[in-house]
């Protein structure tokens, strides 16, 4: 393999093109370790940031659990990869302590100037290791508050325990952070209210942004009106309510279509497969499964729908805006940021299939509204969610030299 497993040999990360010690950063730049739980996720959502950091002369080491990273992609980005011991999920404190000590040992031999941890478990492991080694610059990012902070109307001991553990960890680790980055103000305000982070140390960015060239605007089809959901098929994404709404919409406007793009996984919050198949068999929905490229689905849709219970800032919705699609989303943290009242989009209460169906019917009966709001949605994407703007804000939050920030 082209990566080294920590801590067996305590080797440095290998720059993917050639093994060896990390190069000495040029004057004024930093060696920064980015700790993440999922390399494909990081590459999908923060590739532009990684490229900009490397292009500015920073020594970038991406630390994730993957044994076989995509070598060609990492080489193009100019970053190194370090395989680390990290359990992205689970709440075994002994495993987490082992992972913290392993990473701290590696940092002792290869000290970074900065550590940036992305996500709940990487924050707990990566920042704890950085604190043990006295890394001077420590940063964190929460794309969302996740399972622990979702209110889905169900009581859950597991959720209560997870929230307590995360809260204790955040309170301790964020005190040593120079900056904690959030994707929406509601998440930031909730942790400030819980006294887990000082407001003065926070930054809110517009999610991961969207590449406006990759997701170019296209004409809105209106015959038939097609509603499209893109995401994991989970209860907390509002898929149960969407199935109920789809049935009501199809009964009232038979030629309307409701398409679901995504798959069922092993998550305990997954939607009931029998209910999904029954809805498809009735013709209420069209299932597409997981797709490699979502753009054809967005081009074919009239209105994007995401009835989630809570988000960070949903990338799928930003991609829909960029392609000139209006949205129906729930009035919850992370989702409400994509709607501009009076211009484009509709907010509905979470866990309310009736309100969702009413909003969908309003669009199904007014095709011109879909077109008009789609034009406004693209303007919002250009003004507020351009990936180049978000990358500049991220580099500033991480106190890194900007270099050249392009959308390529």
XYZ file of C-alpha atoms in Angstrom:
408
model
C 0.000 0.000 0.000
C 0.957 3.625 -0.305
C -0.004 4.550 3.243
C 1.351 3.591 6.623
C -0.757 2.320 9.464
C -0.296 4.104 12.758
C 1.050 3.317 15.346
C 2.831 0.095 14.396
C 5.964 1.686 12.935
C 5.341 5.328 13.801
C 6.234 6.172 10.207
C 5.446 9.576 8.715
C 2.631 9.959 6.220
C 3.588 9.177 2.679
C 3.049 11.790 0.024
C 1.172 9.617 -2.368
C 3.472 10.101 -5.345
C 6.591 9.061 -3.384
C 7.230 7.754 0.093
C 9.361 9.676 2.574
C 9.428 12.335 5.237
C 7.047 15.269 4.772
C 8.796 18.112 3.060
C 9.804 21.184 5.032
C 7.103 23.809 4.587
C 8.198 27.065 2.927
C 8.466 30.172 5.127
C 5.099 31.491 6.274
C 3.243 28.236 5.605
C 2.137 25.465 7.938
C 2.131 21.712 8.184
C -1.500 20.967 8.979
C -3.014 17.592 9.781
C -6.675 17.176 8.847
C -8.330 14.443 10.910
C -11.521 13.016 9.381
C -13.562 9.855 9.743
C -14.347 9.248 6.070
C -11.947 10.065 3.235
C -14.496 9.824 0.365
C -16.763 12.213 2.270
C -13.871 14.622 2.841
C -12.865 14.496 -0.811
C -16.421 15.059 -1.988
C -17.138 18.017 0.255
C -13.732 19.634 0.832
C -11.667 18.808 -2.229
C -11.565 22.462 -3.220
C -10.233 23.425 0.217
C -7.541 20.724 0.136
C -6.381 21.876 -3.288
C -6.266 25.520 -2.202
C -4.280 24.688 0.949
C -1.730 22.667 -1.007
C -1.487 25.274 -3.785
C -0.709 27.930 -1.172
C 2.361 25.940 -0.105
C 1.021 24.293 3.035
C 2.063 20.753 3.911
C -1.277 18.970 4.120
C -1.611 15.547 5.743
C -5.054 13.947 5.630
C -5.456 11.439 8.472
C -8.329 8.956 8.028
C -8.948 5.240 8.711
C -8.979 4.176 5.029
C -6.446 1.492 4.129
C -6.595 2.134 0.370
C -7.033 5.829 -0.412
C -7.636 6.924 -4.031
C -4.020 7.546 -5.031
C -4.719 9.455 -8.227
C -7.038 11.927 -6.503
C -4.656 12.569 -3.616
C -1.726 13.028 -5.984
C -3.676 15.597 -7.993
C -4.542 17.476 -4.817
C -0.930 17.438 -3.613
C -1.712 16.066 -0.155
C -0.302 13.212 1.892
C -2.334 10.483 3.557
C -1.861 8.936 6.974
C -3.863 5.872 7.910
C -4.925 6.213 11.530
C -6.669 4.079 14.110
C -10.105 5.664 14.427
C -13.530 4.139 15.011
C -15.810 6.652 13.203
C -18.842 5.352 15.107
C -19.371 3.660 18.447
C -18.901 4.832 22.007
C -16.207 2.543 23.438
C -14.003 4.831 25.571
C -11.150 2.285 25.692
C -10.990 2.169 21.887
C -11.085 5.959 21.727
C -8.318 6.276 24.338
C -6.164 3.827 22.384
C -6.704 5.874 19.224
C -5.869 9.133 21.028
C -2.594 7.741 22.402
C -1.624 6.307 19.005
C -2.156 9.633 17.276
C -0.365 11.540 20.055
C 2.623 9.222 19.649
C 2.762 9.943 15.927
C 2.518 13.696 16.565
C 5.402 13.452 19.025
C 7.667 12.215 16.235
C 6.175 14.364 13.457
C 4.808 17.501 15.131
C 2.377 19.575 13.079
C 1.892 23.300 13.458
C -1.876 22.850 13.223
C -4.518 20.157 13.564
C -7.972 20.528 11.999
C -10.547 17.917 13.056
C -13.695 17.482 10.972
C -16.643 15.697 12.623
C -17.600 14.507 16.086
C -15.313 11.465 16.515
C -12.291 13.045 14.767
C -12.709 16.034 17.095
C -12.707 13.798 20.150
C -9.678 11.778 19.019
C -7.678 14.219 16.900
C -7.998 17.265 19.131
C -7.378 15.249 22.300
C -4.139 13.931 20.771
C -3.173 17.428 19.623
C -3.821 18.781 23.120
C -1.664 16.053 24.679
C 1.198 16.967 22.326
C 0.731 20.707 22.792
C 0.032 21.440 19.117
C -0.189 25.242 19.127
C -3.008 25.686 16.607
C -6.098 23.526 16.940
C -9.304 23.888 14.927
C -12.572 21.985 14.657
C -15.512 21.835 12.275
C -18.997 20.429 12.790
C -20.922 20.078 9.534
C -23.955 19.302 11.711
C -24.671 18.243 15.265
C -25.679 14.774 14.138
C -27.705 11.962 15.674
C -27.121 13.090 19.256
C -28.921 16.400 18.762
C -31.726 15.369 16.379
C -35.224 15.749 17.800
C -37.355 13.144 16.060
C -40.162 12.780 18.584
C -38.748 9.481 19.876
C -37.082 8.987 23.250
C -33.681 7.314 23.025
C -31.319 6.345 25.827
C -28.550 5.902 23.276
C -29.075 9.434 21.987
C -29.114 10.853 25.524
C -25.868 9.083 26.433
C -24.196 10.100 23.164
C -25.213 13.727 23.659
C -23.796 13.739 27.199
C -20.472 12.241 26.072
C -20.157 14.605 23.130
C -21.049 17.612 25.275
C -18.342 16.797 27.825
C -15.780 16.286 25.071
C -16.719 19.468 23.222
C -16.607 21.574 26.398
C -13.098 20.334 27.189
C -11.618 20.343 23.686
C -13.123 23.539 22.305
C -11.501 25.548 25.112
C -8.169 24.873 23.435
C -9.410 25.585 19.898
C -8.525 28.798 18.125
C -11.629 28.434 15.948
C -14.668 26.151 15.718
C -16.427 26.208 12.346
C -20.157 25.521 11.935
C -22.342 25.215 8.840
C -25.316 27.082 10.257
C -26.026 29.590 12.996
C -28.545 27.382 14.795
C -25.920 24.723 15.521
C -23.449 27.366 16.658
C -26.029 29.063 18.870
C -27.082 25.776 20.457
C -23.550 24.888 21.534
C -22.957 28.451 22.735
C -26.195 28.265 24.754
C -25.050 24.981 26.277
C -21.751 26.716 27.153
C -19.761 24.187 25.121
C -17.975 26.818 23.029
C -17.317 30.548 23.320
C -19.113 32.545 20.615
C -15.976 34.612 19.975
C -14.161 31.462 18.833
C -16.768 30.432 16.265
C -17.174 30.934 12.532
C -20.209 30.052 10.417
C -19.611 29.194 6.757
C -22.120 28.293 4.029
C -21.570 24.566 4.248
C -19.100 23.194 1.735
C -20.334 25.553 -0.973
C -21.041 24.405 -4.497
C -19.059 24.533 -7.724
C -21.225 26.753 -9.931
C -19.554 25.509 -13.122
C -19.926 21.828 -12.290
C -23.560 22.361 -11.273
C -24.617 24.668 -14.078
C -28.137 26.048 -14.386
C -30.494 24.235 -16.743
C -34.097 24.812 -17.892
C -36.771 23.665 -15.442
C -38.980 20.891 -16.858
C -42.643 21.354 -16.009
C -44.441 18.602 -17.893
C -44.783 16.630 -15.773
C -43.884 18.330 -12.504
C -41.223 16.163 -10.882
C -40.272 16.374 -7.204
C -36.866 14.927 -6.354
C -35.322 13.894 -3.038
C -31.585 13.152 -2.861
C -30.088 11.596 0.251
C -29.906 8.611 2.535
C -33.243 6.894 3.056
C -33.573 7.581 6.784
C -36.496 8.433 9.032
C -34.607 11.497 10.295
C -34.420 12.748 6.707
C -38.218 12.858 6.649
C -38.593 10.006 4.169
C -41.612 8.557 6.007
C -43.432 11.880 5.671
C -42.346 12.139 2.035
C -43.921 8.759 1.254
C -47.206 9.892 2.818
C -47.083 13.228 0.995
C -46.275 11.540 -2.309
C -49.407 9.413 -2.034
C -51.556 12.499 -1.399
C -49.954 14.469 -4.228
C -50.383 11.658 -6.743
C -54.036 11.253 -5.742
C -54.687 14.946 -6.387
C -52.399 15.446 -9.424
C -51.952 12.010 -11.035
C -49.293 13.062 -13.527
C -47.002 14.548 -10.844
C -43.922 12.450 -10.095
C -41.946 11.957 -6.871
C -38.431 10.565 -7.295
C -36.120 9.330 -4.534
C -32.382 9.148 -5.188
C -30.475 7.298 -2.496
C -30.129 3.938 -0.821
C -31.000 2.120 2.374
C -27.951 1.357 4.489
C -27.289 -0.336 7.823
C -28.153 2.756 9.852
C -30.650 1.884 12.626
C -32.595 4.989 11.549
C -33.162 3.562 8.060
C -36.581 3.689 6.483
C -38.661 0.509 6.434
C -37.836 -1.275 3.185
C -41.330 -2.800 2.879
C -42.976 0.639 3.112
C -40.617 1.935 0.440
C -41.299 -0.967 -1.911
C -45.047 -0.683 -1.370
C -44.989 3.015 -2.255
C -43.012 2.252 -5.409
C -45.378 -0.576 -6.366
C -48.366 1.779 -6.069
C -46.628 4.293 -8.308
C -46.439 6.920 -5.563
C -42.658 7.173 -5.946
C -39.878 6.251 -8.353
C -36.754 4.758 -6.746
C -33.358 5.335 -8.326
C -30.988 3.998 -5.681
C -27.524 5.442 -5.285
C -26.164 7.270 -8.332
C -22.600 8.272 -9.149
C -23.629 11.605 -10.663
C -26.697 13.383 -9.324
C -26.787 16.077 -12.004
C -28.999 14.215 -14.498
C -31.550 13.705 -11.719
C -31.484 17.393 -10.799
C -31.813 18.456 -14.442
C -34.902 16.285 -14.774
C -36.580 17.628 -11.627
C -38.835 20.635 -11.170
C -38.649 21.031 -7.379
C -36.104 19.664 -4.900
C -37.556 18.256 -1.644
C -35.768 17.613 1.657
C -38.062 17.173 4.701
C -35.195 16.448 7.122
C -35.418 16.841 10.900
C -32.028 18.565 11.122
C -29.040 19.232 8.852
C -25.709 20.988 8.863
C -26.185 22.656 5.488
C -27.308 20.039 2.955
C -24.983 19.872 -0.028
C -27.711 18.250 -2.135
C -29.910 21.323 -1.650
C -27.052 23.654 -2.619
C -26.499 21.627 -5.785
C -30.197 21.948 -6.576
C -30.073 25.727 -6.091
C -27.023 25.990 -8.347
C -28.828 24.100 -11.104
C -31.769 26.494 -10.827
C -34.230 24.450 -8.791
C -36.485 25.803 -6.091
C -36.790 23.781 -2.892
C -39.242 22.537 -0.297
C -37.427 22.001 2.995
C -38.317 21.808 6.665
C -38.050 24.813 8.942
C -35.185 23.316 10.968
C -31.479 24.118 11.496
C -29.473 23.712 8.319
C -32.475 23.445 5.991
C -34.019 26.869 6.479
C -30.774 28.484 5.254
C -31.463 27.458 1.649
C -34.868 29.181 1.357
C -35.309 32.890 0.620
C -38.821 33.893 1.666
C -40.656 35.732 -1.082
C -38.008 34.803 -3.635
C -37.664 31.037 -3.810
C -38.406 27.965 -1.766
C -40.966 26.891 0.821
C -40.490 26.022 4.493
C -42.734 23.380 6.078
C -42.875 22.103 9.670
C -40.841 18.942 10.333
C -42.662 15.602 10.733
C -45.810 17.013 9.089
C -46.791 15.020 6.001
C -49.915 17.125 5.441
C -48.012 20.397 5.291
C -45.439 18.802 3.006
C -48.147 17.548 0.646
C -49.811 20.985 0.568
C -46.513 22.663 -0.373
C -45.871 20.101 -3.103
C -49.393 20.516 -4.513
C -48.965 24.293 -4.665
C -45.997 23.822 -6.997
C -47.634 21.000 -8.962
C -50.529 23.334 -9.789
C -48.329 26.325 -10.700
C -45.590 25.294 -13.150
C -44.607 28.903 -13.851
C -43.735 29.332 -10.178
C -41.248 26.476 -10.471
C -39.526 28.271 -13.351
C -39.610 31.714 -11.737
C -38.272 30.530 -8.398
C -35.644 28.409 -10.114
C -34.090 31.520 -11.650
C -33.995 33.176 -8.227
C -32.494 30.023 -6.684
C -29.544 30.138 -9.075
C -28.934 33.785 -8.183
C -28.815 32.841 -4.497
C -26.305 30.080 -5.216
C -24.103 32.544 -7.074
C -24.280 35.146 -4.328
C -24.133 33.049 -1.164
C -22.885 29.522 -1.844
C -20.046 29.757 -4.387
C -17.383 27.229 -3.334
C -14.622 29.807 -3.918
C -16.205 32.138 -1.378
C -16.578 29.330 1.159
C -12.972 28.203 0.649
C -11.669 31.705 1.297
C -13.700 31.827 4.512
C -12.356 28.425 5.559
C -8.742 29.432 4.937
C -9.279 32.577 6.991
C -10.809 30.552 9.850
C -7.800 28.214 9.788
C -5.398 31.188 9.694
C -3.786 29.855 6.528
C -2.294 31.750 3.608
C -4.851 31.923 0.812
C -2.812 31.483 -2.345
C -4.910 31.045 -5.466
C -8.548 30.080 -4.927
C -10.160 28.863 -8.130
C -13.111 26.630 -8.846
C -11.146 24.062 -10.851
